[in-house]
């Protein structure tokens, strides 16, 4: 494993996925990580307000700070953060393919049912369209109990 793409929005399910990513980085010392934050494209008929764009930029900056100084601080040379705009499932899948990712990691809704419709719209979309392997971390999954 050389390249991991971690798509996050800093939600509860993404928090669990972040723990899995840390475990993967510890297991593969050569692996590099891209932390990806996607801002959903705004409908052309409803232009984004300056406030909403500022809020998205601030959300990315917060994720970037957390990723570099808390979440993955023990891997400073191996982590980069990126903010992109578009339809999240499509953008995540394309970014992974274009950057040679070996694995996409993202959180899914924390539900107990194995119904794919309850996975979450973004994670379900990535599972459906990605040409790169996808790991969706759901529920109370932790690295100690997850199969890698």
Coordinates of C-alpha atoms in Angstrom, one line a residue:
X1 CA 0.0 0.0 0.0
X2 CA 1.5 3.2 -1.2
X3 CA -1.3 5.8 -1.3
X4 CA -4.4 6.2 0.8
X5 CA -7.1 8.7 0.2
X6 CA -9.2 9.6 3.3
X7 CA -12.3 11.5 2.4
X8 CA -13.7 13.3 5.4
X9 CA -16.2 15.9 6.6
X10 CA -15.2 15.6 10.3
X11 CA -18.5 13.9 11.2
X12 CA -18.8 11.1 13.8
X13 CA -18.5 8.4 11.2
X14 CA -15.5 10.1 9.7
X15 CA -13.9 10.1 13.2
X16 CA -14.1 6.4 13.3
X17 CA -12.6 6.2 9.7
X18 CA -9.8 8.5 10.8
X19 CA -8.8 6.0 13.5
X20 CA -8.7 3.3 10.8
X21 CA -6.5 5.5 8.6
X22 CA -4.1 6.0 11.5
X23 CA -3.9 2.2 11.9
X24 CA -3.2 1.8 8.2
X25 CA -0.4 4.4 8.3
X26 CA 1.2 2.6 11.2
X27 CA 0.9 -0.7 9.4
X28 CA 2.4 0.6 6.1
X29 CA 5.3 2.9 6.9
X30 CA 5.8 3.7 3.2
X31 CA 2.1 4.8 2.6
X32 CA 1.3 8.4 1.9
X33 CA -2.1 9.9 2.8
X34 CA -4.3 12.5 1.1
X35 CA -7.0 14.0 3.3
X36 CA -9.7 15.1 1.0
X37 CA -12.5 17.5 1.8
X38 CA -15.2 18.0 -0.8
X39 CA -17.5 21.0 -1.1
X40 CA -20.7 19.9 -2.9
X41 CA -21.1 21.9 -6.1
X42 CA -23.7 24.6 -6.0
X43 CA -26.5 24.5 -8.5
X44 CA -25.9 26.9 -11.3
X45 CA -29.3 28.4 -10.7
X46 CA -28.6 29.1 -7.1
X47 CA -25.2 30.8 -6.8
X48 CA -23.4 30.3 -3.5
X49 CA -23.3 33.1 -1.1
X50 CA -20.0 34.5 0.1
X51 CA -20.9 33.3 3.6
X52 CA -21.4 29.7 2.5
X53 CA -18.2 29.7 0.5
X54 CA -16.4 31.2 3.5
X55 CA -17.9 28.6 5.8
X56 CA -16.7 25.8 3.5
X57 CA -13.1 27.3 3.4
X58 CA -13.2 27.5 7.2
X59 CA -14.3 23.9 7.5
X60 CA -11.5 22.8 5.3
X61 CA -8.9 24.8 7.2
X62 CA -10.2 23.2 10.4
X63 CA -9.8 19.7 9.0
X64 CA -6.4 20.6 7.6
X65 CA -5.3 21.8 11.1
X66 CA -6.7 18.7 12.8
X67 CA -5.1 16.4 10.2
X68 CA -1.7 17.9 10.4
X69 CA -1.5 18.7 14.1
X70 CA -3.7 16.1 15.8
X71 CA -5.0 13.2 13.8
X72 CA -1.9 12.3 11.9
X73 CA 0.8 14.5 13.6
X74 CA 3.2 11.5 13.9
X75 CA 3.3 11.3 10.1
X76 CA 4.1 14.9 9.0
X77 CA 6.0 14.1 5.8
X78 CA 3.4 11.5 4.7
X79 CA 0.2 13.6 4.9
X80 CA -1.3 16.3 2.5
X81 CA -4.7 17.9 2.6
X82 CA -6.8 18.9 -0.4
X83 CA -10.1 20.8 -0.8
X84 CA -12.0 20.3 -4.0
X85 CA -15.5 21.2 -5.3
X86 CA -17.9 18.9 -7.1
X87 CA -20.3 16.1 -6.5
X88 CA -18.7 14.2 -3.6
X89 CA -18.9 10.6 -4.7
X90 CA -17.7 11.4 -8.2
X91 CA -14.9 13.7 -7.0
X92 CA -13.7 11.2 -4.4
X93 CA -13.6 8.4 -6.9
X94 CA -11.8 10.5 -9.6
X95 CA -9.3 12.0 -7.2
X96 CA -8.4 8.5 -6.0
X97 CA -7.9 7.2 -9.5
X98 CA -6.0 10.3 -10.8
X99 CA -3.6 10.2 -7.8
X100 CA -2.9 6.4 -7.9
X101 CA -4.6 5.7 -4.6
X102 CA -4.5 2.1 -3.5
X103 CA -7.4 2.5 -1.1
X104 CA -10.2 5.0 -0.4
X105 CA -11.3 5.2 3.3
X106 CA -14.4 7.0 4.4
X107 CA -17.0 6.9 7.1
X108 CA -20.5 5.5 6.6
X109 CA -23.5 6.2 8.7
X110 CA -23.3 4.4 12.1
X111 CA -26.2 2.0 11.7
X112 CA -26.5 -1.6 12.5
X113 CA -28.4 -2.8 9.4
X114 CA -26.4 -4.2 6.5
X115 CA -28.7 -2.4 4.0
X116 CA -26.6 -0.5 1.4
X117 CA -29.2 2.3 1.2
X118 CA -28.4 3.1 4.8
X119 CA -24.6 3.3 4.3
X120 CA -24.9 7.0 3.4
X121 CA -25.3 8.6 0.1
X122 CA -21.7 9.6 -0.4
X123 CA -20.2 6.3 0.8
X124 CA -22.7 4.3 -1.2
X125 CA -22.0 6.4 -4.3
X126 CA -18.2 5.9 -3.9
X127 CA -18.7 2.1 -3.4
X128 CA -20.8 2.0 -6.6
X129 CA -18.6 4.0 -9.0
X130 CA -15.0 3.8 -7.7
X131 CA -12.4 1.8 -9.6
X132 CA -10.2 1.9 -6.5
X133 CA -10.9 -0.4 -3.5
X134 CA -13.1 1.3 -0.9
X135 CA -13.1 0.8 2.9
X136 CA -16.3 2.2 4.5
X137 CA -15.9 2.4 8.3
X138 CA -19.2 2.2 10.1
X139 CA -20.7 1.8 13.5
X140 CA -18.3 1.2 16.4
X141 CA -15.6 -0.3 14.2
X142 CA -12.1 0.3 15.5
X143 CA -8.7 -0.8 14.1
X144 CA -8.4 -3.5 16.8
X145 CA -11.5 -5.3 15.5
X146 CA -11.5 -4.5 11.8
X147 CA -10.1 -6.8 9.2
X148 CA -7.5 -5.2 7.0

